[in-house]
Coordinates of C-alpha atoms in Angstrom, one line a residue:
M1 CA 21.3 50.1 26.2
A2 CA 17.8 49.5 27.5
G3 CA 17.2 50.5 31.1
N4 CA 17.1 47.0 32.7
T5 CA 20.0 45.7 30.5
C6 CA 22.1 48.7 31.5
L7 CA 21.4 48.2 35.2
E8 CA 22.2 44.5 35.0
L9 CA 25.4 45.2 33.1
L10 CA 26.6 48.0 35.3
N11 CA 25.9 45.9 38.4
H12 CA 28.0 43.1 36.8
Y13 CA 31.0 45.5 36.5
R14 CA 30.6 46.7 40.1
Q15 CA 31.3 43.2 41.2
F16 CA 34.8 42.1 42.2
S17 CA 36.5 39.1 40.7
A18 CA 39.2 37.0 42.4
F19 CA 41.7 39.2 40.6
T20 CA 40.2 42.6 41.4
Y21 CA 39.0 42.0 45.0
A22 CA 40.8 44.4 47.3
G23 CA 40.2 42.4 50.5
P24 CA 41.1 44.3 53.7
Y25 CA 42.1 47.4 51.7
H26 CA 38.6 48.1 50.4
R27 CA 37.6 50.7 53.0
L28 CA 41.0 52.4 52.9
I29 CA 40.7 52.8 49.1
Q30 CA 37.1 53.8 49.2
Y31 CA 37.6 56.6 51.8
E32 CA 41.2 57.6 51.7
L33 CA 42.3 57.6 48.1
P34 CA 41.3 60.5 45.8
D35 CA 37.9 60.2 44.1
D36 CA 39.2 62.0 41.0
V37 CA 40.0 59.3 38.4
R38 CA 42.9 61.2 36.9
E39 CA 44.5 61.9 40.3
V40 CA 44.2 58.4 41.7
G41 CA 45.4 56.9 38.4
R42 CA 48.6 58.9 38.4
L43 CA 49.1 58.1 42.1
L44 CA 48.6 54.4 41.4
R45 CA 51.1 54.5 38.5
R46 CA 53.8 56.0 40.7
Q47 CA 53.7 52.8 42.9
I48 CA 54.9 50.7 39.9
V49 CA 57.8 50.2 37.6
H50 CA 57.3 48.4 34.3
R51 CA 59.8 45.6 33.7
V52 CA 60.8 47.2 30.4
T53 CA 61.6 50.5 32.3
L54 CA 63.7 48.5 34.8
A55 CA 65.6 46.7 32.0
N56 CA 66.2 50.0 30.0
G57 CA 67.3 51.9 33.1
N58 CA 67.4 55.7 33.1
T59 CA 66.9 56.0 29.3
G60 CA 64.1 57.0 27.0
S61 CA 61.0 58.3 28.8
N62 CA 62.8 57.6 32.1
S63 CA 65.7 59.9 31.3
D64 CA 64.0 62.4 33.6
L65 CA 63.6 59.7 36.3
R66 CA 59.8 60.1 36.2
Y67 CA 59.6 56.4 37.3
G68 CA 62.5 56.7 39.6
D69 CA 66.2 56.1 39.5
M70 CA 66.6 52.5 38.3
T71 CA 70.1 52.3 39.7
K72 CA 68.6 52.3 43.2
V73 CA 66.5 49.2 42.5
P74 CA 68.2 46.2 44.2
W75 CA 70.2 44.2 41.6
W76 CA 68.4 41.0 42.6
R77 CA 64.9 42.4 42.0
Q78 CA 63.2 40.6 39.1
P79 CA 59.9 41.1 37.3
E80 CA 57.2 40.3 39.8
D81 CA 54.1 39.4 37.6
D82 CA 54.1 35.8 38.8
N83 CA 54.4 36.8 42.4
F84 CA 51.3 39.2 42.7
P85 CA 48.6 38.1 40.2
T86 CA 45.7 39.7 42.1
A87 CA 44.9 43.2 43.3
A88 CA 44.9 42.0 46.9
A89 CA 48.4 40.5 46.6
M90 CA 49.7 43.7 45.0
L91 CA 48.1 45.9 47.7
A92 CA 49.5 43.7 50.5
E93 CA 53.0 43.9 49.0
L94 CA 52.8 47.7 48.5
F95 CA 52.0 48.1 52.2
R96 CA 54.6 45.5 53.3
R97 CA 57.3 47.5 51.5
D98 CA 56.1 50.9 52.7
E99 CA 53.4 51.3 55.4
Q100 CA 52.3 54.6 53.8
G101 CA 50.7 52.5 51.0
F102 CA 49.8 54.7 48.1
S103 CA 52.4 57.5 48.4
L104 CA 53.9 59.9 45.9
E105 CA 57.1 59.6 48.0
R106 CA 57.4 55.8 47.5
K107 CA 61.0 55.0 47.0
V108 CA 61.8 53.3 43.7
E109 CA 63.2 50.3 45.5
N110 CA 59.8 49.7 47.1
K111 CA 57.8 49.8 43.9
L112 CA 56.3 46.7 42.3
I113 CA 57.9 45.5 39.1
V114 CA 54.8 44.5 37.1
T115 CA 53.3 45.0 33.6
C116 CA 50.1 46.5 32.1
R117 CA 47.7 43.8 33.1
F118 CA 48.5 44.4 36.7
V119 CA 48.2 48.2 36.5
A120 CA 44.8 47.7 34.7
I121 CA 43.5 45.3 37.4
L122 CA 44.7 47.4 40.3
M123 CA 43.0 50.5 38.7
A124 CA 39.8 48.5 38.2
S125 CA 39.9 47.4 41.8
V126 CA 40.3 51.0 43.0
L127 CA 37.3 52.1 40.9
K128 CA 35.1 49.2 42.1
C129 CA 36.0 50.0 45.7
K130 CA 34.5 53.4 45.1
G131 CA 31.3 51.9 43.6
I132 CA 32.2 52.7 40.0
P133 CA 31.5 50.1 37.4
A134 CA 34.8 49.1 35.8
R135 CA 36.3 46.5 33.6
V136 CA 39.7 45.5 32.2
R137 CA 40.2 45.1 28.5
S138 CA 42.9 43.3 26.5
G139 CA 44.0 44.3 23.0
F140 CA 47.0 46.0 21.3
D141 CA 48.8 49.3 21.7
P142 CA 50.2 50.9 18.5
Y143 CA 51.1 54.2 20.2
T144 CA 54.0 53.1 22.5
S145 CA 55.1 49.9 20.7
P146 CA 58.9 49.8 20.5
R147 CA 58.6 48.2 17.0
P148 CA 57.8 50.8 14.3
G149 CA 54.5 50.0 12.5
K150 CA 53.7 47.2 15.0
S151 CA 51.1 47.0 17.7
C152 CA 52.0 45.3 21.0
D153 CA 49.6 43.4 23.4
H154 CA 48.3 45.7 26.1
W155 CA 45.7 45.8 28.9
I156 CA 43.7 48.9 29.8
T157 CA 40.8 49.8 32.0
Q158 CA 37.3 51.2 31.3
Y159 CA 34.9 52.8 33.8
W160 CA 31.3 54.0 33.5
H161 CA 30.9 57.7 33.6
G162 CA 27.5 58.2 35.1
E163 CA 27.0 61.8 34.0
Q164 CA 28.2 61.2 30.4
R165 CA 26.6 57.8 30.3
R166 CA 29.4 56.2 28.5
W167 CA 32.5 54.0 29.1
L168 CA 35.7 56.0 29.4
T169 CA 38.8 54.1 28.4
I170 CA 41.9 54.8 30.5
D171 CA 45.5 53.7 30.0
V172 CA 47.0 54.2 33.5
D173 CA 50.1 52.2 32.5
N174 CA 51.0 54.9 30.0
C175 CA 49.5 57.9 31.8
L176 CA 53.0 59.4 32.5
E177 CA 54.1 59.1 28.9
E178 CA 53.9 61.9 26.3
L179 CA 51.0 60.8 24.2
D180 CA 49.0 62.6 21.5
F181 CA 45.8 62.0 23.4
D182 CA 44.4 62.0 26.9
P183 CA 45.2 58.7 28.6
F184 CA 42.2 59.2 30.8
D185 CA 39.9 59.4 27.9
V186 CA 41.5 57.2 25.2
P187 CA 39.8 57.7 21.8
P188 CA 38.4 54.3 20.7
E189 CA 40.1 54.5 17.3
V190 CA 43.6 54.8 19.0
F191 CA 43.5 51.4 20.7
D192 CA 43.5 48.1 18.6
W193 CA 40.6 46.2 20.1
S194 CA 41.2 42.4 20.1
A195 CA 37.8 41.5 18.4
E196 CA 38.4 44.1 15.6
V197 CA 41.9 42.9 15.1
W198 CA 40.9 39.2 15.1
L199 CA 38.2 39.7 12.5
A200 CA 40.3 42.0 10.3
A201 CA 43.2 39.5 10.3
R202 CA 40.8 36.5 9.6
E203 CA 39.3 38.4 6.7
G204 CA 42.7 39.4 5.3
K205 CA 42.1 43.1 5.9
V206 CA 45.3 43.5 7.9
D207 CA 48.6 41.7 8.1
S208 CA 48.4 39.6 11.3
T209 CA 52.2 39.9 11.8
R210 CA 51.7 43.6 12.7
F211 CA 50.4 42.4 16.0
W212 CA 52.8 40.9 18.6
N213 CA 53.1 40.3 22.3
A214 CA 55.9 40.8 24.7
G215 CA 56.9 37.2 24.6
G216 CA 58.0 37.7 21.0
F217 CA 55.1 36.0 19.3
E218 CA 53.3 37.6 16.4
G219 CA 50.5 36.8 14.1
L220 CA 47.1 35.2 14.6
M221 CA 48.1 33.1 17.7
P222 CA 48.8 36.1 20.0
I223 CA 45.7 37.8 18.6
A224 CA 43.7 34.8 19.6
W225 CA 45.2 35.0 23.1
A226 CA 44.2 38.7 23.3
L227 CA 40.7 37.8 22.2
F228 CA 40.2 35.3 24.9
D229 CA 41.8 37.5 27.5
D230 CA 39.4 40.2 26.6
F231 CA 36.4 37.9 26.6
H232 CA 37.4 36.7 30.1
C233 CA 37.9 40.3 31.2
L234 CA 34.4 41.1 30.0
M235 CA 33.1 38.3 32.2
N236 CA 35.1 39.7 35.2
N237 CA 37.8 37.1 35.0
E238 CA 41.0 38.9 34.4
I239 CA 43.2 35.8 33.7
I240 CA 47.0 35.8 34.0
Y241 CA 49.1 35.8 30.8
N242 CA 49.9 32.1 30.6
H243 CA 46.3 30.8 31.2
I244 CA 44.6 30.4 27.8
P245 CA 42.1 27.9 26.3
K246 CA 43.8 24.8 25.1
Q247 CA 42.9 25.1 21.5
V248 CA 45.0 28.3 21.1
A249 CA 48.0 27.2 23.2
I250 CA 51.5 26.9 21.7
G251 CA 51.7 23.6 19.9
E252 CA 47.9 23.4 19.6
F253 CA 47.0 26.5 17.5
D254 CA 48.9 25.3 14.4
R255 CA 46.3 22.5 14.1
I256 CA 43.2 24.4 15.3
T257 CA 40.1 23.3 13.3
L258 CA 38.1 25.5 11.0
A259 CA 35.1 25.0 13.2
N260 CA 37.0 26.4 16.2
L261 CA 38.2 29.4 14.1
E262 CA 34.7 30.1 13.0
K263 CA 33.5 29.8 16.6
M264 CA 36.0 32.4 17.6
D265 CA 34.8 34.6 14.7
D266 CA 31.3 34.5 16.1
L267 CA 32.6 35.4 19.6
A268 CA 34.6 38.3 18.2
R269 CA 31.5 39.6 16.3
L270 CA 29.6 39.7 19.6
M271 CA 32.5 41.4 21.3
L272 CA 32.5 44.3 18.8
Q273 CA 29.5 45.5 20.8
P274 CA 29.9 43.9 24.2
D275 CA 27.2 45.9 26.0
E276 CA 24.5 45.3 23.4
N277 CA 25.5 41.6 23.2
F278 CA 26.1 41.2 27.0
N279 CA 23.4 38.5 27.4
A280 CA 24.7 36.5 24.5
L281 CA 28.3 36.7 25.8
C282 CA 27.1 35.6 29.2
Q283 CA 25.3 32.6 27.7
I284 CA 28.6 31.5 26.0
W285 CA 30.3 32.0 29.4
Q286 CA 27.8 29.8 31.2
A287 CA 27.5 27.0 28.6
Q288 CA 30.6 26.6 26.4
A289 CA 33.5 24.9 28.2
D290 CA 36.0 25.5 25.4
M291 CA 35.6 29.2 25.7
R292 CA 35.9 29.3 29.5
L293 CA 38.1 26.5 30.7
L294 CA 41.8 27.3 30.6
S295 CA 45.2 25.5 30.3
G296 CA 48.7 26.4 31.4
S297 CA 50.8 26.3 34.5
L298 CA 49.2 23.9 37.1
L299 CA 45.8 23.9 35.4
N300 CA 46.7 21.0 33.1

């Protein structure tokens, strides 16, 4: 990246969104949480239980209770994604349940029950509080997918390493799992990036049904969702799962026009190199309503 472009881009990713803003917890995070990314990432992960872990109980990777004893979680506790869509909301609830806040001793019954998007957003918020450029990314994870040979929708975080002058990809949601790579420096070829997947599926280079999301959908439609999620994340707008552009919504995608598909192809090509194409992506963001405006929930 050229100097001015790099500075503009990094300043963009230092900014908070409505979703990553830490509110009154900013200074606490900035000065009291560890500066080491690996240490603070693992600490953050220990405040959270994934809904799948809760459902599966003390089996699989939680047979050693690394995420806590699921039998101690209140029977009435349900997945909480809808309750805490922002970093500020998650932080407030963590402190409400345990005034110690970020604590390795947090009881499992006081942990949040949220999924990868929320972990990625909370980690991005922590990094931004410390002045580190950070962004959330949406794509697919083939390395922990419960379906053999499939790749499941997944959200991760990237941060700018000033000394190495590169983006490091981190998967905090899976950082306590046994992986074949470092979750705090995920090799780019390990993750299935949404733009690459979209273009490969559109060009017939991969079977689109290999990609699915936790809602049970597979094929080009959930790939389209991941593509728009990722675009919005690149623009510092880490939208919730059920907010998507109308043309790719359930009931609409089956009749999407060729013109819209080709427009998404063009977007995906730019997203293959989001830093180099940052200005072009920003121009789309500022001018093209069908790429920015969303439907779902109470937005309709």
